Coordinates of N, CA and C in Angstrom, one line a residue:
M10 N 115.2 117.5 62.6 CA 115.0 117.2 64.2 C 113.8 116.3 64.5
N11 N 113.0 116.7 63.4 CA 111.4 115.8 63.7 C 111.5 114.4 63.4
E12 N 112.4 114.0 62.4 CA 112.5 112.7 61.9 C 113.2 111.9 63.3
W13 N 114.0 112.6 63.7 CA 114.9 111.8 65.0 C 113.8 111.5 66.0
W14 N 113.1 112.3 66.4 CA 111.9 112.2 67.6 C 111.0 111.5 67.1
A15 N 110.7 111.0 65.5 CA 109.3 110.2 65.0 C 110.3 109.0 65.2
V16 N 111.4 108.5 64.7 CA 112.3 107.3 65.1 C 112.4 106.9 66.4
A17 N 112.7 107.8 66.9 CA 112.9 107.3 68.6 C 111.6 107.0 69.5
M18 N 110.4 107.9 68.9 CA 109.2 107.2 69.2 C 108.5 106.1 68.5
M19 N 108.8 105.8 67.6 CA 108.3 104.6 66.9 C 108.8 103.5 67.3
I20 N 110.7 103.7 67.4 CA 111.4 102.2 68.1 C 110.9 101.9 69.9
S21 N 110.9 103.2 70.4 CA 110.6 102.5 72.0 C 109.2 102.5 71.9
G22 N 108.5 103.0 71.4 CA 107.0 102.7 71.3 C 106.7 101.4 71.0
G23 N 106.9 101.2 69.7 CA 107.0 99.5 69.2 C 107.6 98.4 70.2
L24 N 108.9 98.8 70.8 CA 109.0 98.0 71.7 C 108.5 97.8 73.1
F25 N 108.1 98.8 73.5 CA 106.7 99.1 75.0 C 105.9 98.4 74.5
A26 N 105.1 98.8 73.7 CA 103.8 98.0 73.3 C 104.0 96.6 73.1
G27 N 105.1 95.7 72.0 CA 105.1 94.7 72.0 C 105.5 94.1 73.4
G28 N 106.2 94.6 74.0 CA 106.4 93.7 75.3 C 105.3 93.5 76.0
V29 N 104.5 94.6 76.6 CA 103.1 94.4 77.0 C 101.9 93.5 76.6
V30 N 102.2 93.5 75.0 CA 101.6 92.2 74.2 C 102.2 91.0 74.5
S31 N 103.3 90.9 74.5 CA 104.0 89.6 74.8 C 103.7 88.8 76.1
I32 N 103.6 89.8 77.0 CA 103.2 89.3 78.4 C 101.8 89.1 78.6
A33 N 101.1 89.7 77.9 CA 99.7 89.7 77.9 C 99.1 88.2 76.9
L34 N 99.8 87.8 75.9 CA 99.8 86.8 75.1 C 100.2 85.5 75.8
E35 N 101.2 85.8 76.3 CA 101.8 84.4 76.7 C 102.1 84.3 78.1
R36 N 102.2 85.3 78.6 CA 102.4 84.8 80.7 C 100.6 84.9 81.3
V37 N 100.1 85.8 80.5 CA 98.7 86.2 81.5 C 97.9 84.8 81.2
P38 N 97.6 84.0 79.8 CA 96.9 83.0 80.3 C 97.6 81.9 80.9
A39 N 98.9 81.7 81.1 CA 99.4 80.7 82.3 C 99.2 81.2 83.6
W40 N 99.2 82.2 83.6 CA 99.2 82.9 85.2 C 97.9 82.4 85.7
R41 N 96.6 82.5 84.7 CA 95.5 82.2 85.1 C 95.3 81.1 85.6
R42 N 95.9 80.0 84.6 CA 95.8 78.6 85.1 C 96.7 77.9 86.2
T43 N 97.9 78.5 86.8 CA 98.3 78.1 87.4 C 97.8 78.2 89.0
D44 N 98.5 77.5 89.9 CA 98.0 77.4 91.4 C 99.0 79.1 92.0
L45 N 98.3 79.2 93.1 CA 98.8 80.5 93.5 C 100.3 80.5 93.5
P46 N 101.1 79.6 94.7 CA 102.5 79.3 94.7 C 103.2 79.5 93.3
D47 N 103.0 78.7 92.3 CA 103.4 78.7 91.2 C 103.6 80.0 90.6
F48 N 102.1 80.5 90.8 CA 101.8 82.0 90.0 C 102.7 82.6 90.5
R49 N 102.9 83.0 91.7 CA 103.8 84.0 92.5 C 105.2 83.8 92.2
T50 N 106.0 82.7 92.1 CA 107.2 82.0 91.5 C 107.5 82.7 90.0
G51 N 106.4 82.3 89.3 CA 106.7 82.6 87.7 C 106.5 84.2 87.9
F52 N 105.6 84.8 88.5 CA 105.3 86.2 88.7 C 106.4 87.1 88.7
A53 N 107.1 86.6 90.0 CA 108.2 87.4 90.4 C 109.4 87.2 89.5
H54 N 109.6 85.9 89.2 CA 110.8 85.8 88.1 C 110.7 86.7 86.7
T55 N 109.1 86.7 86.2 CA 109.0 87.6 84.8 C 109.3 89.1 85.2
L56 N 109.0 89.4 86.4 CA 109.0 91.0 87.0 C 110.4 91.1 86.8
R57 N 111.4 90.5 87.7 CA 112.8 90.6 87.4 C 113.4 90.8 86.0
R58 N 112.7 90.0 85.0 CA 113.4 90.4 83.9 C 112.8 92.0 83.1
V59 N 111.5 92.2 83.4 CA 111.1 93.3 82.8 C 110.9 94.6 83.5
D60 N 110.8 94.5 84.8 CA 110.4 95.1 85.7 C 111.3 96.9 85.2
R61 N 112.3 96.9 84.6 CA 113.1 98.0 84.8 C 113.0 98.6 83.3
L62 N 113.1 97.3 82.5 CA 113.1 97.6 80.8 C 111.8 98.6 80.5
Q63 N 110.5 98.0 80.8 CA 109.5 98.3 80.4 C 109.0 99.7 80.6
P64 N 109.4 100.5 82.1 CA 109.3 101.6 82.5 C 110.3 101.9 81.8
A65 N 111.5 102.0 81.3 CA 112.4 102.6 80.6 C 111.8 102.8 79.1
L66 N 111.7 102.0 78.8 CA 110.7 102.1 77.2 C 109.6 103.0 77.0
L67 N 109.0 103.0 78.1 CA 107.3 103.6 78.4 C 108.0 105.5 78.5
S68 N 109.1 105.3 79.4 CA 109.5 106.7 79.5 C 110.0 107.5 78.0
I69 N 111.1 106.6 77.8 CA 111.4 107.1 76.2 C 110.6 107.1 75.6
C70 N 109.5 106.5 75.4 CA 108.5 106.6 74.1 C 107.5 107.9 74.7
L71 N 107.8 108.4 76.1 CA 106.8 109.4 76.4 C 107.4 110.5 76.0
A72 N 109.0 110.7 76.1 CA 109.9 111.8 76.2 C 109.9 112.3 74.4
S73 N 110.2 110.9 73.6 CA 110.2 111.4 72.2 C 108.7 111.7 71.6
T74 N 107.8 111.0 72.3 CA 106.5 111.9 71.7 C 106.1 113.3 71.9
I75 N 106.4 113.6 73.4 CA 106.8 114.9 73.5 C 107.7 115.9 72.4
G76 N 108.5 115.6 72.4 CA 109.6 115.9 71.5 C 108.7 115.7 70.1
F77 N 108.2 114.8 69.6 CA 107.8 114.9 68.4 C 106.5 115.9 68.3
A78 N 105.9 116.2 69.4 CA 104.8 117.2 69.1 C 105.1 118.5 69.0
A79 N 106.2 118.9 70.0 CA 107.1 119.9 69.9 C 107.5 120.4 68.6
T80 N 107.8 119.7 67.8 CA 108.5 120.0 66.7 C 107.5 119.7 65.5
T81 N 106.2 119.3 65.5 CA 105.7 119.2 64.4 C 104.6 120.1 64.5
E82 N 103.2 120.2 63.6 CA 102.2 121.0 63.6 C 101.0 120.5 63.0
G83 N 99.8 121.1 63.3 CA 98.7 120.3 62.8 C 98.3 119.3 63.2
T84 N 97.7 118.5 62.4 CA 97.2 117.2 62.8 C 98.2 116.3 63.6
A85 N 99.3 116.1 63.1 CA 100.6 115.3 63.6 C 100.5 116.0 65.1
R86 N 100.5 117.1 65.3 CA 100.8 117.3 66.8 C 99.7 117.2 67.6
T87 N 98.4 117.2 67.2 CA 97.5 116.9 68.0 C 97.3 115.2 68.1
L88 N 98.0 114.4 67.3 CA 97.8 112.9 67.6 C 99.0 112.9 68.4
A89 N 99.9 113.5 68.3 CA 101.1 113.3 69.3 C 100.7 113.7 70.8
V90 N 100.1 114.8 70.9 CA 99.9 115.1 72.1 C 98.7 114.1 72.8
L91 N 98.0 113.8 71.8 CA 96.9 112.5 72.6 C 97.8 111.5 73.1
A92 N 98.5 111.0 72.4 CA 99.3 109.8 72.6 C 100.2 110.2 73.8
A93 N 100.8 111.5 73.5 CA 101.8 111.5 74.8 C 100.9 111.6 76.1
A94 N 99.9 112.0 76.2 CA 98.8 112.2 77.6 C 98.4 110.8 77.5
G95 N 98.2 109.9 76.6 CA 97.7 108.5 76.9 C 99.0 107.7 77.6
F96 N 100.2 108.0 76.9 CA 101.5 107.4 77.5 C 101.4 107.5 78.9
L97 N 101.5 109.0 79.2 CA 101.4 109.5 80.5 C 100.6 108.9 81.5
S98 N 99.4 108.8 81.1 CA 98.3 108.0 81.8 C 98.7 106.5 82.1
I99 N 99.4 105.7 81.2 CA 99.8 104.1 81.3 C 101.0 104.4 82.3
L100 N 101.9 105.4 82.6 CA 103.0 105.2 83.4 C 102.1 105.9 84.7
G101 N 101.2 107.0 84.7 CA 100.6 107.0 86.2 C 100.0 105.7 86.3
G102 N 99.1 105.1 85.8 CA 98.5 104.3 86.3 C 99.0 102.8 86.7
S103 N 100.2 102.9 86.0 CA 100.9 101.7 86.2 C 101.6 101.6 87.8
V104 N 102.0 103.1 88.0 CA 102.9 103.4 89.4 C 101.7 103.4 90.7
A105 N 100.8 104.1 90.2 CA 99.7 104.0 91.3 C 98.7 102.5 91.4
W106 N 98.4 102.0 90.3 CA 97.8 100.6 90.2 C 98.5 99.3 90.6
L107 N 99.0 99.4 89.5 CA 99.9 97.8 89.3 C 101.4 97.7 90.3
V108 N 102.2 98.5 90.3 CA 103.0 98.2 91.1 C 103.1 98.4 92.4
P109 N 102.0 98.6 93.3 CA 101.6 98.4 94.4 C 101.0 96.4 94.6
I110 N 100.4 96.5 93.6 CA 100.2 95.2 93.5 C 101.3 93.9 93.5
Q111 N 102.0 94.5 92.6 CA 103.3 93.8 91.9 C 104.2 93.4 93.3
R112 N 104.5 94.3 94.1 CA 105.1 94.3 95.3 C 104.5 93.5 96.6
N113 N 103.1 93.7 96.5 CA 102.6 92.5 97.5 C 102.7 91.2 97.1
L114 N 102.6 91.0 95.6 CA 102.7 89.8 95.2 C 103.7 89.0 95.3
V115 N 104.9 89.8 95.3 CA 106.3 89.0 95.0 C 107.2 89.2 96.4
R116 N 106.3 89.8 97.5 CA 106.9 90.2 98.7 C 107.3 88.8 99.5
S117 N 108.5 88.3 99.4 CA 108.7 87.3 99.9 C 108.6 86.9 101.7
G118 N 108.1 85.8 102.0 CA 107.7 85.6 103.3 C 106.1 86.2 103.5
S119 N 105.3 86.7 102.7 CA 104.1 87.4 102.7 C 103.1 86.0 103.1
K120 N 102.7 85.9 104.3 CA 101.4 85.2 104.6 C 99.9 85.7 104.5
R121 N 99.7 86.3 103.3 CA 98.6 86.5 103.0 C 97.6 85.6 103.0
P122 N 96.3 85.7 103.2 CA 95.4 84.4 102.8 C 95.0 84.5 101.3
A123 N 94.8 83.0 100.9 CA 95.0 82.8 99.5 C 93.7 83.7 98.8
A124 N 92.8 83.8 99.5 CA 91.6 85.1 98.6 C 92.1 86.1 98.5
D125 N 92.9 86.6 99.3 CA 93.8 88.1 98.9 C 94.6 87.9 97.8
V126 N 95.4 87.0 97.9 CA 96.4 86.6 96.6 C 95.7 86.7 95.5
E127 N 94.4 85.6 95.6 CA 93.8 85.5 94.4 C 93.1 86.9 93.6
R128 N 92.5 87.7 95.0 CA 92.0 88.9 94.3 C 93.0 89.8 93.3
M129 N 94.3 89.8 94.4 CA 95.4 90.8 93.5 C 95.8 90.2 92.5
R130 N 95.9 89.0 92.2 CA 96.4 88.5 91.2 C 95.5 89.0 90.0
T131 N 94.0 88.8 90.2 CA 92.7 89.0 89.3 C 93.1 90.9 89.0
R132 N 93.2 91.2 89.9 CA 93.5 92.6 89.3 C 94.4 93.2 89.0
W133 N 95.6 92.6 89.2 CA 96.9 92.8 88.1 C 96.4 92.3 86.8
L134 N 96.4 91.1 86.8 CA 95.8 91.1 85.3 C 95.0 91.7 84.4
R135 N 94.0 92.0 85.2 CA 92.7 93.1 84.3 C 93.7 94.2 84.0
G136 N 94.2 94.8 85.0 CA 95.2 96.2 85.0 C 96.1 96.0 83.8
H137 N 96.6 94.7 83.7 CA 97.7 94.6 82.7 C 97.3 94.4 81.4
L138 N 95.9 93.8 81.3 CA 95.1 93.9 79.9 C 95.0 95.1 79.7
I139 N 94.3 96.0 80.5 CA 93.9 97.5 80.1 C 95.2 98.1 79.5
R140 N 96.1 97.8 80.5 CA 97.4 99.0 80.0 C 97.7 98.1 78.4
T141 N 97.9 97.0 78.1 CA 97.9 96.6 76.7 C 97.0 97.1 75.6
V142 N 96.1 97.0 76.1 CA 95.1 97.5 74.9 C 95.3 98.8 75.0
A143 N 95.3 99.6 75.6 CA 95.9 101.1 75.6 C 97.1 101.3 75.0
A144 N 98.2 100.8 75.1 CA 99.7 100.7 74.7 C 99.4 100.6 73.1
V145 N 98.8 99.4 72.8 CA 98.6 99.2 71.6 C 97.9 100.6 70.9
A146 N 96.7 100.6 71.3 CA 96.1 101.9 70.7 C 96.9 103.3 70.7
L147 N 97.5 103.7 71.4 CA 98.1 104.5 71.7 C 99.3 104.7 70.8
F148 N 100.1 103.6 70.5 CA 101.2 103.2 69.7 C 100.7 103.6 68.2
I149 N 99.3 103.1 67.7 CA 99.0 103.2 66.8 C 98.6 104.7 66.4
V150 N 98.1 105.3 67.4 CA 97.7 106.8 67.0 C 99.0 107.4 66.9
A151 N 100.4 107.3 67.6 CA 101.9 107.7 67.4 C 102.0 107.4 66.0
V152 N 101.8 106.1 65.6 CA 102.3 106.1 64.1 C 101.4 106.7 63.0
V153 N 100.4 106.9 63.1 CA 99.4 107.6 62.3 C 100.2 109.4 62.4
A154 N 100.4 109.4 63.7 CA 100.9 111.1 63.7 C 102.0 111.5 63.2
S155 N 103.0 110.3 63.1 CA 104.4 110.1 62.2 C 104.2 110.3 60.8
T156 N 103.0 109.8 60.3 CA 102.9 110.2 59.1 C 101.8 111.2 58.4
R157 N 101.8 112.0 59.3 CA 100.6 113.2 59.1 C 101.7 114.4 58.4

């Protein structure tokens, strides 16, 4: 059973980490350069495509990492618990910090001042880059756990 948890952890974790890296490398630089109306349009379009997929992958990764930790022992268990705690932190941080910003940025008909929108864009981009670094680091921890 341990191998099944490891496979699920690696596939879902790799897809989640790859997804956030893709956004960080491809979309974030473009979003920094665009004017605010174009940013909001492009941001909303991207969110429609990934807003359900990324949390689902993260949730599957979290569950399978917990399953892996429960079925292994020693260093592998310790590393898997560390990875699961980190993935849970990413999920919680995303829900508490990034999702409210996303909703404000894509809310249609929002008449927020440009300075407010710029601040929200900066906060979201910074938060996403933090999430990306954490996701990659935690995926590496999970990979190491699966090889112990």
